[in-house]
Amino acid sequence: MLKLVTKNIGVENSHTLAVAREHGAYSRTAKALAMSPDDLVQEVIQSNLRGLGGAGFPAGRKWSFLPKDSPKPRYLVVNGDEGEPGTCKDKYIMIHDPHLLLEGIIIACWAIRSHKAFIYIRGEYDLPITRMEAAIAEAKAAGILGEKVMGHDFALDVVVHRGAGAYICGEETALLESLEGKRGWPRLKPPFPAVEGYMRCPTIVNNVETLSYVPFVVEMGGPAFAALGCERNGGLRMHTVSGRVNRPGVYELPVGTSLREIIYTHAGGIVGGRALKAVIPGGSSSPVLTADEIDVPMDFDSLAKIGSMAGSAGIIVFDETVSMVEALQVLIRFYAHESCGQCTPCREGTAWLEKIVTRILDQGGQPGDADNMLRIARNIMGNTICPLGDAAALPVISFVTKFRSEFEVWINKGRPVASIPLRPTHIGEPAMAS
């Protein structure tokens, strides 16, 4: 099975420059530097490479939005904050193949005419930060970064910035505020970062995984890369599978692989042979799917058509023993804790939702609680500056709508017979799929 960004995982010392070069690192850089920046942007547009941090916006089109007549410097900001529950993929690239990410950064900076890049990494990621800093030092010493990138008349500096552990800083404008040394509060858009980003200068914000695929776009050509995936969703992507499956892990597969195949073929099916109950397909903010909705391609457009999201491809699997009310409490508690507090609907709404679902689980549910949860969630939707409000509301709406009978049983002071407390089935790091 074809692998691209994970192909060097398992190779001894793959994070070092010497080993990375033996396996192809920076071999695409020379080809990219021989192309004009505009041609490179067009190549990425043709690849149908989408933003793999969650938004799914076409990467090449985003690059093309930079104003051509601005005298201000341009910046590339790499989003390595990776805080979406159910998602842990970018860290593996930074740990095992940091030079692949650096190569993607160099090519992207050449394409957008930027001479400065920041890699914003979540504060808890000690090893990824260490590996990226070491890789940058190696690249500078080898002349890959610096005043003349690989001998070309092109200067590039790359800086690692450690985040402070706030989920909200995964949102691109909050990240930029944090990067500037300010409180991580999202900005109103427009203007979008491509016009006014870091220090009010034109800035492109791309996810770690997205940039790591760019060298392969250059190597294969845009159309060939696009053909690896499905319509409008090119290439491969990493899927993080957790929950009640036999083989939780990170699987690099063609975009558009069916959710059923990922769960039952690659992740080994449900623990104990139990029945599947529900799946969160794209990280905790994506609406939950029922067991009869998993025959869907894991691409941005197909999941949107059935009312969910591909998001970060963080797949969380629930079997028949999981209480959906307890599962929702875990999710909404997270969003209530992580709300930055800037917008009233999110700040107050997530706290109310947590209070109601906790009351229900404490046998204090009241008639109308389910409807109140839906009403509160719908009043959050679309009424906040950033997408965190929607991220909190969407799971609530889907859980209560699709599993309403469970909520009603709890509200009526009962407990479903098949329900057992929600506990993690996997402690620690999920294994990388071989």
Coordinates of C-alpha atoms in Angstrom, one line a residue:
M1 CA 0.0 0.0 0.0
L2 CA 1.3 3.4 -1.0
K3 CA 2.6 5.6 1.8
L4 CA 4.0 9.1 1.5
V5 CA 4.3 11.2 4.7
T6 CA 4.6 8.0 6.9
K7 CA 6.9 6.0 4.7
N8 CA 10.0 6.8 6.8
I9 CA 8.4 6.1 10.2
G10 CA 10.1 3.0 11.5
V11 CA 13.4 3.8 9.8
E12 CA 16.1 4.1 12.4
N13 CA 17.2 7.7 13.0
S14 CA 14.8 9.0 10.3
H15 CA 14.7 12.3 12.1
T16 CA 18.3 13.0 11.3
L17 CA 19.4 14.9 8.1
A18 CA 21.8 12.1 7.0
V19 CA 19.1 9.4 7.1
A20 CA 16.4 11.7 5.8
R21 CA 18.5 12.5 2.7
E22 CA 19.1 8.8 2.1
H23 CA 15.3 8.5 1.9
G24 CA 14.7 11.4 -0.4
A25 CA 14.6 14.5 1.8
Y26 CA 15.3 17.8 -0.1
S27 CA 15.4 15.9 -3.5
R28 CA 12.3 17.8 -4.5
T29 CA 13.5 21.2 -3.4
A30 CA 15.9 21.7 -6.3
K31 CA 13.0 21.0 -8.8
A32 CA 10.7 23.4 -7.0
L33 CA 13.3 26.2 -6.9
A34 CA 13.8 25.8 -10.7
M35 CA 10.1 26.5 -11.1
S36 CA 8.6 30.0 -11.0
P37 CA 6.5 30.7 -7.9
D38 CA 3.4 31.1 -9.9
D39 CA 3.9 27.8 -11.7
L40 CA 4.4 26.1 -8.3
V41 CA 1.1 27.6 -7.0
Q42 CA -0.7 26.2 -10.1
E43 CA 0.9 22.8 -9.5
V44 CA -0.5 22.7 -6.0
I45 CA -3.9 23.9 -7.2
Q46 CA -4.0 21.0 -9.7
S47 CA -3.1 18.5 -7.0
N48 CA -6.4 19.2 -5.2
L49 CA -4.5 19.2 -1.9
R50 CA -6.8 20.3 0.8
G51 CA -6.1 21.8 4.2
L52 CA -5.7 18.8 6.4
G53 CA -5.9 20.5 9.8
G54 CA -9.7 20.4 9.6
A55 CA -11.0 23.2 7.4
G56 CA -10.3 21.4 4.1
F57 CA -9.7 24.6 2.1
P58 CA -7.7 24.0 -1.1
A59 CA -4.1 24.7 -0.3
G60 CA -3.1 26.1 -3.7
R61 CA -6.1 28.5 -3.8
K62 CA -5.2 29.8 -0.4
W63 CA -1.7 30.6 -1.6
S64 CA -3.1 32.4 -4.6
F65 CA -5.1 34.8 -2.4
L66 CA -1.9 36.7 -1.3
P67 CA -2.1 40.3 -2.6
K68 CA 0.4 40.7 -5.5
D69 CA 0.9 44.4 -5.0
S70 CA 1.5 44.6 -1.2
P71 CA 5.0 46.0 -0.3
K72 CA 4.8 44.3 3.1
P73 CA 6.8 41.1 3.9
R74 CA 5.0 37.8 3.6
Y75 CA 5.0 35.1 6.2
L76 CA 4.3 31.3 6.4
V77 CA 2.9 30.1 9.7
V78 CA 2.8 26.3 10.2
N79 CA -0.1 25.2 12.5
G80 CA 1.3 22.4 14.7
D81 CA -1.0 23.1 17.6
E82 CA -3.0 19.9 17.0
G83 CA -5.5 20.2 19.9
E84 CA -8.6 18.6 18.4
P85 CA -9.7 15.7 20.6
G86 CA -9.3 12.4 18.7
T87 CA -6.4 13.7 16.6
C88 CA -2.7 12.9 16.9
K89 CA -1.1 12.8 13.5
D90 CA 1.0 15.9 13.0
K91 CA 3.2 15.0 16.0
Y92 CA 4.4 11.8 14.2
I93 CA 5.6 13.8 11.2
M94 CA 7.5 16.2 13.5
I95 CA 9.0 13.4 15.5
H96 CA 9.9 10.9 12.8
D97 CA 10.3 13.0 9.6
P98 CA 11.0 16.7 10.6
H99 CA 13.0 17.3 7.4
L100 CA 10.0 16.3 5.3
L101 CA 8.1 19.1 6.9
L102 CA 11.0 21.5 6.5
E103 CA 11.1 20.6 2.8
G104 CA 7.5 21.4 2.5
I105 CA 8.0 24.7 4.2
I106 CA 10.9 25.7 1.9
I107 CA 8.8 24.9 -1.2
A108 CA 5.8 26.7 0.1
C109 CA 7.9 29.8 1.0
W110 CA 9.4 29.9 -2.5
A111 CA 5.9 29.6 -3.9
I112 CA 4.5 32.5 -1.9
R113 CA 7.7 34.5 -1.9
S114 CA 8.2 34.4 1.9
H115 CA 11.5 34.6 3.7
K116 CA 10.3 33.8 7.2
A117 CA 8.3 30.9 8.5
F118 CA 7.1 30.0 12.0
I119 CA 6.2 26.6 13.2
Y120 CA 3.7 27.0 16.1
I121 CA 3.7 23.8 18.1
R122 CA 1.4 23.0 21.1
G123 CA 3.2 23.4 24.3
E124 CA 2.8 19.8 25.5
Y125 CA 4.7 18.4 22.5
D126 CA 8.2 18.3 23.9
L127 CA 9.7 15.8 21.6
P128 CA 8.2 17.2 18.4
I129 CA 9.6 20.6 19.4
T130 CA 13.0 19.2 20.2
R131 CA 13.1 17.3 16.9
M132 CA 12.0 20.3 14.8
E133 CA 14.6 22.6 16.5
A134 CA 17.3 20.0 15.9
A135 CA 16.3 19.6 12.2
I136 CA 16.4 23.3 11.7
A137 CA 19.9 23.5 13.2
E138 CA 21.0 20.7 10.9
A139 CA 19.5 22.3 7.8
K140 CA 21.1 25.6 8.6
A141 CA 24.5 24.0 9.1
A142 CA 24.1 22.2 5.8
G143 CA 23.2 25.3 3.9
I144 CA 19.6 24.1 3.3
L145 CA 18.2 27.1 5.3
G146 CA 19.8 30.5 5.6
E147 CA 20.9 33.3 3.3
K148 CA 21.1 31.1 0.2
V149 CA 18.7 28.1 0.3
M150 CA 20.7 25.2 -1.2
G151 CA 22.9 27.7 -3.1
H152 CA 20.0 29.6 -4.7
D153 CA 19.4 33.3 -4.4
F154 CA 16.7 32.8 -1.8
A155 CA 16.9 33.5 1.9
L156 CA 14.7 31.7 4.4
D157 CA 14.6 31.6 8.2
V158 CA 12.5 29.1 10.1
V159 CA 11.6 29.6 13.8
V160 CA 9.9 27.2 16.2
H161 CA 7.3 28.8 18.6
R162 CA 6.0 26.8 21.5
G163 CA 2.3 27.4 22.3
A164 CA 0.8 27.5 25.8
G165 CA -1.7 24.7 25.5
A166 CA -4.9 26.5 24.6
Y167 CA -7.2 24.7 22.2
I168 CA -8.4 28.0 20.8
C169 CA -4.9 28.7 19.4
G170 CA -5.5 26.0 16.8
E171 CA -7.8 28.6 15.1
E172 CA -5.6 30.5 12.7
T173 CA -6.3 34.1 13.9
A174 CA -6.0 33.2 17.6
L175 CA -2.7 31.4 16.7
L176 CA -1.5 34.6 15.0
E177 CA -2.5 36.7 18.1
S178 CA -0.6 34.2 20.3
L179 CA 2.4 34.3 18.0
E180 CA 2.5 38.1 18.3
G181 CA 2.7 37.7 22.1
K182 CA -0.9 38.6 22.8
R183 CA -3.8 36.7 24.3
G184 CA -5.0 34.0 21.9
W185 CA -8.4 35.6 21.0
P186 CA -9.7 35.0 17.4
R187 CA -10.0 38.0 15.1
L188 CA -13.0 39.1 13.1
K189 CA -12.7 38.1 9.5
P190 CA -12.4 39.7 7.0
P191 CA -9.6 40.7 6.6
F192 CA -8.3 37.2 6.2
P193 CA -4.7 36.3 7.2
A194 CA -3.7 36.1 3.5
V195 CA -4.3 39.9 3.5
E196 CA -3.6 40.8 7.1
G197 CA -2.1 38.1 9.2
Y198 CA 1.1 38.0 11.3
M199 CA 1.9 41.6 12.3
R200 CA -0.8 42.7 9.8
C201 CA 1.2 41.4 6.9
P202 CA 0.1 38.9 4.3
T203 CA 0.4 35.5 5.9
I204 CA -0.4 31.9 4.9
V205 CA -1.3 29.5 7.7
N206 CA -1.0 25.8 6.8
N207 CA -1.2 22.7 8.8
V208 CA 1.8 20.4 9.4
E209 CA 0.4 17.5 7.4
T210 CA -0.7 19.7 4.5
L211 CA 2.8 21.1 4.0
S212 CA 4.3 17.7 4.4
Y213 CA 2.5 16.5 1.2
V214 CA 3.8 19.4 -0.8
P215 CA 7.1 17.8 -1.7
F216 CA 5.2 14.8 -3.2
V217 CA 3.1 17.2 -5.3
V218 CA 6.3 18.6 -6.7
E219 CA 7.8 15.1 -7.2
M220 CA 4.7 13.5 -8.8
G221 CA 3.1 16.5 -10.4
G222 CA -0.2 18.0 -9.4
P223 CA -2.5 15.8 -11.6
A224 CA -0.8 12.6 -10.6
F225 CA -1.1 13.5 -6.9
A226 CA -4.7 14.4 -7.4
A227 CA -5.4 11.0 -8.9
L228 CA -4.4 9.3 -5.7
G229 CA -7.5 10.6 -4.0
C230 CA -11.0 11.3 -5.2
E231 CA -12.7 14.1 -7.0
R232 CA -11.7 17.5 -5.6
N233 CA -9.8 15.8 -2.7
G234 CA -6.4 14.8 -3.9
G235 CA -3.7 12.5 -2.5
L236 CA -3.6 10.6 0.8
R237 CA -4.1 11.7 4.4
M238 CA -3.5 10.4 7.9
H239 CA -6.5 9.1 9.8
T240 CA -6.3 8.8 13.6
V241 CA -8.5 6.0 14.8
S242 CA -9.4 5.7 18.5
G243 CA -12.1 4.3 20.7
R244 CA -13.5 0.8 20.7
V245 CA -11.5 -0.8 17.9
N246 CA -9.1 -3.6 17.9
R247 CA -6.2 -1.7 16.4
P248 CA -6.3 2.0 17.3
G249 CA -3.7 3.9 15.4
V250 CA -2.8 6.4 12.6
Y251 CA -3.4 5.1 9.1
E252 CA -2.3 6.9 5.9
L253 CA -4.8 6.1 3.2
P254 CA -6.1 7.6 0.0
V255 CA -8.6 10.5 0.6
G256 CA -12.0 9.0 0.0
T257 CA -11.4 5.6 1.6
S258 CA -14.7 4.5 3.1
L259 CA -15.2 4.9 6.8
R260 CA -16.4 1.3 7.0
E261 CA -13.1 0.1 5.4
I262 CA -11.0 2.2 7.9
I263 CA -12.9 0.8 10.9
Y264 CA -13.3 -2.8 9.9
T265 CA -10.3 -3.5 7.7
H266 CA -7.5 -1.2 8.9
A267 CA -8.5 -0.8 12.5
G268 CA -9.5 -4.4 12.9
G269 CA -13.2 -4.0 13.7
I270 CA -14.9 -3.5 17.0
V271 CA -13.5 -4.8 20.3
G272 CA -15.0 -8.1 21.4
G273 CA -17.0 -8.4 18.2
R274 CA -19.6 -6.0 19.6
A275 CA -21.9 -4.0 17.5
L276 CA -21.0 -0.5 16.3
K277 CA -23.1 2.2 17.7
A278 CA -21.7 5.5 16.5
V279 CA -18.6 7.2 14.9
I280 CA -17.2 10.7 15.1
P281 CA -15.5 11.0 11.8
G282 CA -13.4 14.1 11.9
G283 CA -12.3 15.0 15.4
S284 CA -14.7 15.8 18.3
S285 CA -16.2 18.9 16.7
S286 CA -17.7 16.9 13.8
P287 CA -21.3 15.7 14.0
V288 CA -21.6 12.1 15.1
L289 CA -22.7 9.4 12.6
T290 CA -24.9 6.4 13.4
A291 CA -23.8 2.8 12.5
D292 CA -25.8 2.8 9.3
E293 CA -24.1 6.0 8.0
I294 CA -20.5 4.7 7.7
D295 CA -20.6 3.6 4.1
V296 CA -19.3 7.1 3.2
P297 CA -16.0 8.1 1.6
M298 CA -13.8 9.9 4.1
D299 CA -13.5 13.1 2.0
F300 CA -14.6 16.7 2.8
D301 CA -17.4 16.8 0.2
S302 CA -19.0 13.4 0.9
L303 CA -19.1 13.9 4.7
A304 CA -20.6 17.4 4.2
K305 CA -23.4 15.9 2.1
I306 CA -24.5 13.8 5.0
G307 CA -24.3 16.6 7.5
S308 CA -20.9 15.9 9.1
M309 CA -17.3 16.8 8.5
A310 CA -14.0 15.2 7.5
G311 CA -12.3 17.7 9.7
S312 CA -8.9 16.5 11.0
A313 CA -9.8 12.8 10.2
G314 CA -9.8 12.0 13.9
I315 CA -12.1 9.0 14.0
I316 CA -13.6 8.1 17.4
V317 CA -15.5 4.8 17.5
F318 CA -18.3 3.9 19.9
D319 CA -19.6 0.4 20.4
E320 CA -23.0 -0.6 21.7
T321 CA -22.0 -0.4 25.3
V322 CA -21.1 3.3 25.2
S323 CA -23.5 5.7 26.8
M324 CA -23.9 8.6 24.4
V325 CA -25.0 10.9 27.2
E326 CA -21.8 10.3 29.1
A327 CA -19.8 10.6 25.9
L328 CA -21.4 14.0 25.2
Q329 CA -20.6 15.1 28.7
V330 CA -16.9 14.4 28.1
L331 CA -17.0 16.5 24.9
I332 CA -19.0 19.4 26.2
R333 CA -16.9 19.6 29.3
F334 CA -13.9 20.0 27.1
Y335 CA -15.5 22.8 25.0
A336 CA -16.7 24.6 28.1
H337 CA -13.2 24.5 29.6
E338 CA -11.6 25.6 26.4
S339 CA -13.9 28.5 25.4
C340 CA -11.8 31.6 25.3
G341 CA -14.7 33.6 26.7
Q342 CA -14.6 36.3 24.1
C343 CA -18.1 35.6 22.7
T344 CA -21.1 35.4 25.0
P345 CA -23.0 32.7 23.2
C346 CA -20.0 30.3 23.4
R347 CA -18.8 31.3 26.9
E348 CA -22.3 31.1 28.5
G349 CA -23.8 28.4 26.2
T350 CA -21.1 25.8 26.6
A351 CA -21.3 26.3 30.4
W352 CA -25.0 25.8 30.4
L353 CA -24.8 22.7 28.2
E354 CA -22.2 21.2 30.5
K355 CA -24.5 22.0 33.5
I356 CA -27.5 20.4 31.9
V357 CA -25.8 17.2 30.7
T358 CA -24.2 16.8 34.1
R359 CA -27.5 17.3 35.8
I360 CA -29.0 14.6 33.7
L361 CA -26.3 12.1 34.5
D362 CA -26.7 13.0 38.2
Q363 CA -30.3 11.8 38.0
G364 CA -31.5 15.4 38.2
G365 CA -32.8 15.7 34.6
Q366 CA -35.9 17.8 34.0
P367 CA -38.6 17.5 31.3
G368 CA -37.5 19.7 28.4
D369 CA -33.8 19.3 29.0
A370 CA -33.2 17.7 25.6
D371 CA -35.1 20.5 23.8
N372 CA -33.2 23.1 25.9
M373 CA -29.9 21.6 24.9
L374 CA -30.9 21.8 21.2
R375 CA -32.1 25.4 21.7
I376 CA -28.9 26.5 23.4
A377 CA -26.7 24.8 20.8
R378 CA -28.6 26.4 17.9
N379 CA -28.2 29.8 19.5
I380 CA -24.5 29.3 19.6
M381 CA -24.3 28.3 16.0
G382 CA -23.1 31.1 13.7
N383 CA -23.1 33.7 16.5
T384 CA -19.4 33.6 17.5
I385 CA -16.3 35.1 16.0
C386 CA -14.5 31.8 15.5
P387 CA -15.6 28.3 14.7
L388 CA -15.2 27.0 18.3
G389 CA -18.8 27.9 19.0
D390 CA -20.0 25.8 16.1
A391 CA -17.5 23.1 17.1
A392 CA -19.2 22.8 20.5
A393 CA -22.7 23.1 19.2
L394 CA -22.5 20.6 16.3
P395 CA -21.8 17.5 18.5
V396 CA -24.6 18.5 20.9
I397 CA -27.2 18.8 18.1
S398 CA -26.2 15.5 16.5
F399 CA -25.9 13.5 19.8
V400 CA -29.3 14.7 21.1
T401 CA -31.0 14.4 17.7
K402 CA -29.7 11.0 16.8
F403 CA -29.7 9.4 20.2
R404 CA -32.6 11.3 21.8
S405 CA -34.1 8.2 23.3
E406 CA -31.0 7.7 25.5
F407 CA -31.2 11.2 26.8
E408 CA -34.9 10.7 27.6
V409 CA -34.2 7.5 29.5
W410 CA -31.6 9.4 31.6
I411 CA -33.9 12.4 32.1
N412 CA -36.6 10.0 33.4
K413 CA -34.1 9.0 36.1
G414 CA -33.2 5.7 34.4
R415 CA -30.0 4.3 33.0
P416 CA -29.9 2.2 29.8
V417 CA -29.2 -1.5 30.7
A418 CA -26.5 -1.9 28.1
S419 CA -24.7 1.3 29.2
I420 CA -21.4 1.1 31.0
P421 CA -19.3 4.1 32.0
L422 CA -17.2 5.6 29.2
R423 CA -13.6 4.9 29.7
P424 CA -10.6 5.0 27.3
T425 CA -9.8 1.7 25.8
H426 CA -6.3 2.7 24.9
I427 CA -3.9 4.5 27.3
G428 CA -0.9 6.4 25.9
E429 CA 0.2 6.7 22.4
P430 CA -1.7 4.9 19.6
A431 CA 0.5 2.8 17.5
M432 CA 1.5 3.9 14.0
A433 CA 0.0 1.5 11.4
S434 CA 2.6 -0.5 9.6

